[in-house]
Coordinates of N, CA, C and O and ligand atoms in Angstrom, one line a residue:
M1 N 0.6 20.0 -3.6 CA 2.1 19.8 -4.0 C 2.2 17.9 -3.4 O 1.8 17.5 -3.2
N2 N 3.0 17.2 -4.6 CA 3.0 16.4 -4.7 C 4.4 15.8 -4.8 O 5.0 15.8 -6.3
E3 N 6.2 16.8 -3.6 CA 7.4 16.5 -4.1 C 7.6 15.3 -3.7 O 7.2 14.7 -2.9
Y4 N 7.5 14.1 -5.1 CA 8.1 12.7 -4.8 C 9.2 12.5 -4.7 O 10.2 13.1 -5.8
D5 N 9.8 11.6 -3.4 CA 11.7 11.3 -3.7 C 11.7 9.9 -4.4 O 10.5 8.5 -3.9
E6 N 12.2 10.3 -5.5 CA 12.3 9.4 -6.7 C 13.1 7.9 -5.7 O 13.2 6.9 -6.4
K7 N 14.2 8.1 -5.4 CA 14.5 7.3 -4.4 C 14.2 6.4 -3.3 O 14.8 4.7 -2.7
N8 N 12.9 6.6 -2.8 CA 11.9 5.8 -2.1 C 12.0 3.8 -2.6 O 11.5 4.0 -4.1
V9 N 11.7 3.0 -1.4 CA 11.7 2.1 -1.5 C 10.7 1.4 -2.6 O 10.9 0.4 -3.7
F10 N 9.9 1.5 -2.8 CA 8.6 1.7 -3.1 C 8.8 2.1 -4.7 O 8.2 0.6 -5.7
N11 N 9.4 2.6 -4.7 CA 9.6 2.8 -6.1 C 11.1 2.3 -6.7 O 10.6 2.0 -8.2
K12 N 11.3 1.6 -6.1 CA 12.6 0.9 -6.5 C 12.1 -0.8 -7.2 O 12.3 -1.2 -8.1
I13 N 11.6 -1.1 -6.5 CA 10.4 -2.4 -7.1 C 9.5 -2.4 -7.6 O 9.8 -2.8 -8.4
L14 N 9.2 -1.3 -8.1 CA 8.3 -0.9 -9.1 C 9.0 -0.5 -10.2 O 9.0 -1.2 -11.9
R15 N 10.3 -0.3 -10.5 CA 10.8 -0.3 -11.0 C 12.2 -1.3 -11.8 O 13.0 -1.8 -12.1
K16 N 11.5 -2.3 -10.9 CA 12.2 -3.8 -10.3 C 14.2 -4.0 -10.3 O 14.4 -4.7 -10.5
E17 N 14.3 -2.8 -9.5 CA 15.7 -2.4 -9.1 C 15.7 -4.0 -7.3 O 16.8 -3.9 -7.4
I18 N 14.4 -3.8 -6.8 CA 14.4 -4.3 -6.4 C 13.3 -5.7 -6.3 O 12.1 -5.3 -6.7
I19 N 13.5 -6.9 -5.5 CA 12.7 -8.0 -5.7 C 10.9 -7.8 -4.6 O 11.7 -7.4 -3.4
C20 N 10.0 -7.9 -5.0 CA 9.3 -8.1 -4.7 C 8.1 -9.6 -4.1 O 8.6 -10.2 -5.4
S21 N 7.5 -9.8 -2.7 CA 6.5 -10.7 -3.8 C 5.7 -10.9 -3.6 O 4.5 -10.1 -2.9
K22 N 4.9 -10.6 -5.4 CA 3.5 -10.1 -5.7 C 2.5 -11.3 -5.3 O 2.6 -11.8 -5.4
V23 N 1.5 -10.6 -5.4 CA 0.1 -11.2 -4.6 C -0.8 -10.6 -5.4 O -1.6 -11.1 -6.0
D24 N -0.5 -9.3 -6.3 CA -1.7 -8.7 -7.6 C -1.4 -7.8 -7.8 O -0.3 -6.7 -7.5
E25 N -1.7 -7.7 -9.6 CA -1.1 -6.8 -10.1 C -2.2 -5.9 -11.3 O -3.0 -7.0 -11.6
D26 N -2.6 -5.2 -11.3 CA -3.4 -5.2 -12.4 C -2.4 -3.1 -13.2 O -1.6 -2.5 -12.9
N27 N -3.3 -2.7 -14.2 CA -2.7 -1.5 -14.6 C -1.9 -0.4 -13.7 O -1.6 0.7 -14.2
N28 N -3.0 -0.1 -12.5 CA -2.5 1.1 -12.0 C -2.1 0.8 -10.3 O -1.9 1.6 -9.7
N29 N -2.8 -0.5 -10.0 CA -1.3 -1.1 -9.0 C -0.7 -2.2 -8.1 O -1.2 -2.9 -9.3
L30 N 0.0 -2.4 -7.4 CA 1.0 -3.6 -7.1 C 0.9 -3.5 -6.1 O 0.5 -2.9 -5.4
S31 N 0.5 -4.5 -5.5 CA -0.2 -5.5 -4.7 C 1.1 -6.5 -3.9 O 1.4 -7.5 -4.6
F32 N 1.8 -6.4 -2.7 CA 2.9 -7.5 -2.7 C 3.4 -7.8 -1.4 O 2.5 -7.0 -0.2
E33 N 3.8 -8.6 -0.9 CA 4.0 -9.2 1.2 C 4.7 -8.2 1.4 O 5.7 -7.7 1.2
D34 N 4.5 -7.3 3.0 CA 4.9 -6.8 3.7 C 6.6 -7.3 3.9 O 6.4 -8.5 4.8
I35 N 7.5 -6.9 3.8 CA 9.2 -7.7 4.1 C 9.0 -7.7 5.8 O 8.9 -8.8 6.1
S36 N 8.3 -7.3 7.4 CA 8.3 -7.2 8.3 C 6.9 -7.6 8.8 O 6.1 -6.2 8.6
K37 N 6.3 -8.7 8.9 CA 5.0 -9.1 8.6 C 4.4 -8.5 10.3 O 5.4 -9.6 11.2
Q38 N 3.4 -8.3 10.4 CA 2.7 -7.8 11.5 C 1.1 -8.4 11.8 O 0.8 -8.3 13.0
A39 N 1.1 -9.1 10.9 CA 0.4 -10.2 11.5 C 0.7 -11.6 10.2 O 1.4 -11.5 9.6
P40 N 0.0 -12.5 10.6 CA -0.3 -13.0 9.3 C 0.0 -13.4 8.1 O 0.2 -13.4 7.0
V41 N -0.9 -11.8 7.9 CA -1.4 -11.8 6.4 C -1.2 -10.0 6.5 O -1.5 -9.4 7.3
H42 N 0.0 -9.9 5.3 CA 0.2 -8.3 6.0 C 0.8 -7.9 4.9 O 1.6 -8.4 4.4
V43 N -0.3 -7.1 3.9 CA 0.0 -7.5 2.4 C 0.0 -5.8 2.2 O -1.0 -4.8 3.0
L44 N 1.1 -4.3 0.9 CA 0.4 -3.7 0.8 C 0.3 -3.4 -0.8 O 0.5 -4.5 -1.8
T45 N -0.2 -2.2 -1.0 CA -0.7 -2.3 -1.9 C -0.5 -0.6 -2.3 O -1.2 -0.2 -1.5
I46 N -0.1 -0.7 -3.4 CA 0.3 0.9 -3.9 C 0.4 1.1 -5.2 O -0.4 0.0 -6.2
P47 N 0.0 2.4 -5.4 CA -0.7 2.9 -7.0 C 0.9 2.8 -8.0 O 1.7 2.9 -7.4
K48 N 0.3 2.3 -9.6 CA 1.9 2.7 -9.4 C 2.5 4.2 -10.3 O 3.9 4.4 -10.5
K49 N 1.6 4.9 -10.4 CA 2.0 6.6 -10.0 C 2.4 7.0 -9.0 O 2.4 6.3 -7.5
K50 N 2.8 7.6 -9.2 CA 4.1 8.4 -7.9 C 3.0 9.4 -7.0 O 3.8 11.0 -7.6
Y51 N 2.4 9.4 -6.4 CA 2.1 10.0 -5.3 C 2.7 9.5 -3.6 O 3.0 8.5 -3.2
K52 N 3.3 10.4 -3.5 CA 4.4 10.3 -2.0 C 3.3 10.2 -0.6 O 3.5 9.2 0.7
D53 N 1.9 10.1 -0.7 CA 1.6 9.7 0.8 C 0.0 10.1 -0.3 O -0.6 10.1 -0.9
F54 N -0.8 9.7 1.4 CA -2.6 9.6 0.8 C -3.2 10.4 0.7 O -3.8 10.9 -0.1
S55 N -2.8 12.1 0.9 CA -3.2 13.4 0.6 C -2.6 13.2 -1.2 O -4.0 14.3 -1.4
A56 N -1.7 13.2 -1.2 CA -1.4 13.7 -3.0 C -1.7 12.9 -3.5 O -2.5 13.5 -4.9
F57 N -2.3 11.7 -2.7 CA -3.3 10.7 -4.1 C -4.9 11.1 -4.0 O -5.6 11.9 -5.1
A58 N -5.3 11.2 -3.2 CA -6.8 12.3 -3.2 C -6.8 13.5 -3.8 O -7.7 13.4 -4.8
E59 N -5.6 14.1 -3.7 CA -6.0 15.7 -4.1 C -5.4 15.5 -5.9 O -6.6 16.3 -6.6
N60 N -4.5 14.7 -6.5 CA -4.8 14.8 -7.5 C -4.6 13.7 -8.7 O -4.5 13.1 -9.5
A61 N -4.9 12.1 -7.8 CA -4.9 10.9 -8.6 C -6.9 11.1 -9.3 O -7.7 12.1 -8.8
S62 N -6.7 10.2 -10.7 CA -8.6 10.6 -11.3 C -9.1 9.7 -10.2 O -8.9 8.5 -9.6
D63 N -11.0 9.9 -11.4 CA -11.8 9.4 -10.5 C -11.5 7.3 -10.3 O -11.6 6.6 -9.7
G64 N -10.3 7.2 -11.8 CA -10.3 6.0 -12.0 C -9.4 5.4 -11.1 O -9.6 3.6 -10.8
E65 N -8.5 6.4 -11.2 CA -7.3 5.9 -10.3 C -7.5 5.1 -8.4 O -7.6 4.2 -7.9
L66 N -8.4 6.4 -8.2 CA -8.5 6.1 -6.8 C -10.0 4.9 -7.2 O -10.1 4.1 -5.1
S67 N -11.6 4.0 -7.1 CA -11.6 3.3 -7.3 C -10.6 2.0 -7.7 O -10.9 1.5 -6.6
S68 N -10.0 2.3 -8.3 CA -9.2 0.7 -8.6 C -8.4 0.3 -7.4 O -7.9 -0.6 -7.3
F69 N -7.6 2.0 -6.4 CA -6.8 1.6 -5.6 C -8.0 0.8 -4.9 O -7.3 -0.5 -4.3
L70 N -9.1 0.8 -4.2 CA -9.7 0.4 -3.1 C -9.9 -0.8 -3.7 O -10.7 -1.8 -2.9
K71 N -11.0 -1.0 -5.1 CA -11.1 -2.5 -5.8 C -9.2 -3.3 -5.4 O -9.6 -4.7 -5.6
S72 N -8.2 -2.7 -5.8 CA -7.4 -3.8 -5.5 C -7.2 -4.6 -4.1 O -7.1 -5.4 -3.5
I73 N -7.6 -3.2 -2.9 CA -7.0 -3.7 -2.0 C -8.5 -4.9 -1.9 O -7.6 -6.0 -1.0
F74 N -9.2 -4.8 -2.2 CA -10.7 -5.4 -2.0 C -9.8 -7.0 -2.4 O -10.6 -8.5 -1.7
K75 N -9.5 -6.7 -3.6 CA -9.0 -7.7 -4.4 C -7.9 -9.2 -3.5 O -7.8 -10.1 -3.2
V76 N -6.9 -8.0 -3.1 CA -6.5 -8.8 -1.8 C -7.0 -9.7 -0.9 O -6.6 -10.9 -0.4
A77 N -7.8 -8.5 -0.4 CA -8.6 -9.9 1.2 C -9.2 -11.5 0.3 O -9.2 -11.9 0.8
N78 N -9.5 -10.5 -0.3 CA -10.2 -12.0 -1.3 C -9.3 -13.1 -1.8 O -9.5 -14.7 -1.5
K79 N -8.0 -12.5 -2.4 CA -7.1 -13.5 -2.6 C -6.3 -13.9 -1.0 O -6.2 -15.0 -1.7
K80 N -6.2 -13.5 -0.2 CA -5.6 -13.7 0.7 C -6.4 -15.1 1.3 O -6.0 -15.7 2.8
G81 N -7.3 -14.6 1.1 CA -9.2 -15.3 2.6 C -9.3 -14.7 4.0 O -10.0 -15.3 4.9
I82 N -9.1 -13.2 3.9 CA -9.6 -13.0 4.9 C -10.9 -11.8 4.6 O -11.3 -11.3 6.0
N83 N -12.0 -11.9 4.0 CA -12.3 -10.8 3.5 C -14.0 -11.7 4.8 O -14.7 -11.3 5.1
K84 N -14.2 -12.8 5.0 CA -14.4 -13.3 5.8 C -14.4 -13.5 7.0 O -15.6 -13.1 8.0
T85 N -13.1 -13.3 8.1 CA -13.0 -13.3 9.3 C -13.1 -11.7 9.5 O -12.7 -11.6 10.3
G86 N -12.4 -10.8 8.3 CA -12.3 -10.0 8.9 C -10.9 -9.1 8.8 O -10.1 -9.8 8.3
Y87 N -10.2 -8.2 8.8 CA -9.4 -7.6 7.9 C -9.0 -6.1 8.8 O -10.3 -5.5 9.0
R88 N -8.1 -4.8 8.7 CA -7.5 -4.1 8.7 C -6.5 -3.1 7.7 O -6.4 -4.2 7.4
I89 N -7.2 -2.3 6.9 CA -7.0 -1.7 6.2 C -6.0 -0.1 7.2 O -6.5 0.5 7.5
I90 N -4.7 -0.3 6.8 CA -3.9 1.3 7.9 C -3.4 1.8 6.4 O -3.1 1.5 5.6
I91 N -3.3 3.7 6.6 CA -2.9 3.8 5.6 C -1.9 5.5 6.5 O -2.4 6.3 7.1
N92 N -1.1 5.1 6.8 CA 0.1 6.2 7.4 C 0.0 7.0 6.3 O 0.4 7.3 5.4
C93 N 0.1 8.3 7.2 CA 0.2 9.8 5.8 C 0.9 10.7 6.7 O 0.2 11.1 7.8
G94 N 2.4 11.4 6.3 CA 3.0 12.4 7.2 C 3.8 12.2 8.4 O 3.5 10.7 8.2
S95 N 3.9 12.9 8.2 CA 5.0 13.0 9.7 C 4.2 12.2 11.4 O 4.8 10.8 11.9
D96 N 3.5 12.7 11.5 CA 2.4 12.1 12.8 C 2.1 10.7 12.8 O 1.8 10.5 14.0
S97 N 2.0 10.4 11.8 CA 1.3 9.1 11.7 C 2.8 8.0 11.4 O 2.5 6.9 11.4
N98 N 3.7 8.4 11.6 CA 5.3 8.1 11.3 C 5.5 7.2 9.4 O 5.9 6.1 10.1
Q99 N 4.8 7.8 8.5 CA 4.7 7.2 7.4 C 6.3 6.9 7.1 O 7.0 8.1 7.4
E100 N 6.6 5.8 6.9 CA 8.1 5.8 6.9 C 8.4 5.7 5.4 O 9.7 6.3 5.1
V101 N 7.8 5.1 4.7 CA 8.2 4.7 2.8 C 7.2 5.9 2.1 O 6.4 6.2 2.2
Q102 N 8.1 6.4 1.5 CA 7.3 7.7 0.9 C 6.8 7.8 -0.5 O 7.1 8.3 -1.2
H103 N 6.2 6.6 -0.1 CA 5.1 6.8 -1.9 C 3.7 5.8 -1.1 O 3.6 4.7 -0.6
L104 N 2.8 7.1 -1.7 CA 1.4 6.1 -1.1 C 1.3 4.4 -0.9 O 1.6 3.7 -1.7
H105 N 1.1 3.9 0.8 CA 0.8 1.9 0.6 C -0.4 2.7 1.5 O -0.4 2.5 2.7
A106 N -1.3 1.1 1.1 CA -2.5 0.9 2.5 C -1.6 -1.1 2.9 O -1.3 -1.9 1.9
H107 N -1.7 -0.7 4.0 CA -1.8 -2.1 4.6 C -2.2 -2.9 4.7 O -3.9 -1.8 5.1
I108 N -2.4 -3.5 4.3 CA -4.2 -5.1 4.4 C -3.2 -6.6 6.0 O -2.5 -6.8 5.2
L109 N -4.3 -6.0 6.4 CA -3.7 -7.4 7.8 C -5.0 -7.7 8.3 O -5.9 -7.5 8.4
G110 N -4.3 -9.4 8.6 CA -5.9 -9.8 9.4 C -4.8 -11.4 9.3 O -4.1 -11.4 9.6
G111 N -5.5 -12.7 9.2 CA -5.3 -14.0 9.6 C -5.5 -13.7 11.4 O -4.8 -14.9 11.2
K112 N -5.6 -13.5 12.4 CA -5.8 -13.4 13.2 C -6.5 -11.8 13.9 O -6.7 -10.6 13.2
N113 N -7.0 -12.1 15.3 CA -8.2 -11.0 15.9 C -6.8 -9.4 16.3 O -5.9 -10.5 16.9
L114 N -7.2 -8.8 15.8 CA -5.9 -7.8 15.6 C -5.6 -6.7 17.2 O -5.6 -5.6 16.8
G115 N -7.0 -6.9 17.7 CA -7.3 -6.3 19.3 C -7.8 -4.9 18.8 O -7.7 -4.7 17.6
P116 N -7.5 -3.9 19.7 CA -8.3 -1.8 19.2 C -6.9 -1.9 18.6 O -5.8 -2.0 18.4
I117 N -7.8 -1.0 17.9 CA -6.9 -0.1 17.1 C -4.8 0.7 17.5 O -4.4 0.9 16.4
L118 N -5.7 1.3 19.0 CA -4.3 2.0 19.2 C -4.6 1.4 20.4 O -5.7 1.2 21.5
K119 N -3.6 2.0 20.7 CA -3.2 1.0 22.9 C -3.4 2.5 23.9 O -2.1 3.0 23.2
Ligands
AMP201 P1 4.8 2.7 6.6 O1 5.4 3.0 8.0 O2 3.7 2.6 6.8 O3 5.5 3.5 6.0 O4 5.0 1.5 6.4 C1 6.2 1.0 5.8 C2 5.6 -0.3 5.6 O5 6.8 -0.3 4.2 C3 6.4 -1.9 6.7 O6 5.3 -1.9 7.2 C4 7.8 -2.3 5.7 O7 7.7 -3.7 6.9 C5 7.7 -2.1 4.4 N1 8.3 -2.2 4.0 C6 9.5 -2.0 3.5 N2 10.5 -2.1 3.0 C7 10.3 -3.5 2.8 C8 10.5 -4.1 0.8 N3 11.6 -4.2 0.2 N4 9.6 -4.8 1.2 C9 8.1 -4.9 1.2 N5 7.8 -4.5 2.5 C10 8.7 -3.3 2.9

């Protein structure tokens, strides 16, 4: 089930109703700077198609969409120069994760030692 809320902020970015600071774009995905950085590098990668979360994406996306999402994340890490120093990818999915925006997004974080994953 993929009940998608059209009013979510990332859908507004995709419709160009809200501006973003673009890092990368291809046919399937858009990557842009997080508005509230948690690390020196903090970029979000989203699929252009409407998936409310990772589960909806994993269940419904084509193999091409799935692989291009990972390739886009890797491209961001290269563009931002964090592929050698290391980086963390976080995908919040659903209520226990505190996912705020109901459109699948991967956080790509780096540029400093990020410490333990959870305290
Ligand atoms: P999550 O808690 O995983 O849903 O993360 C949502 C992320 O979206 C947060 O890190 C926010 O800072 C970020 N965010 C919310 N609105 C915007 C926006 N207009 N442009 C860029 N990032 C945003």
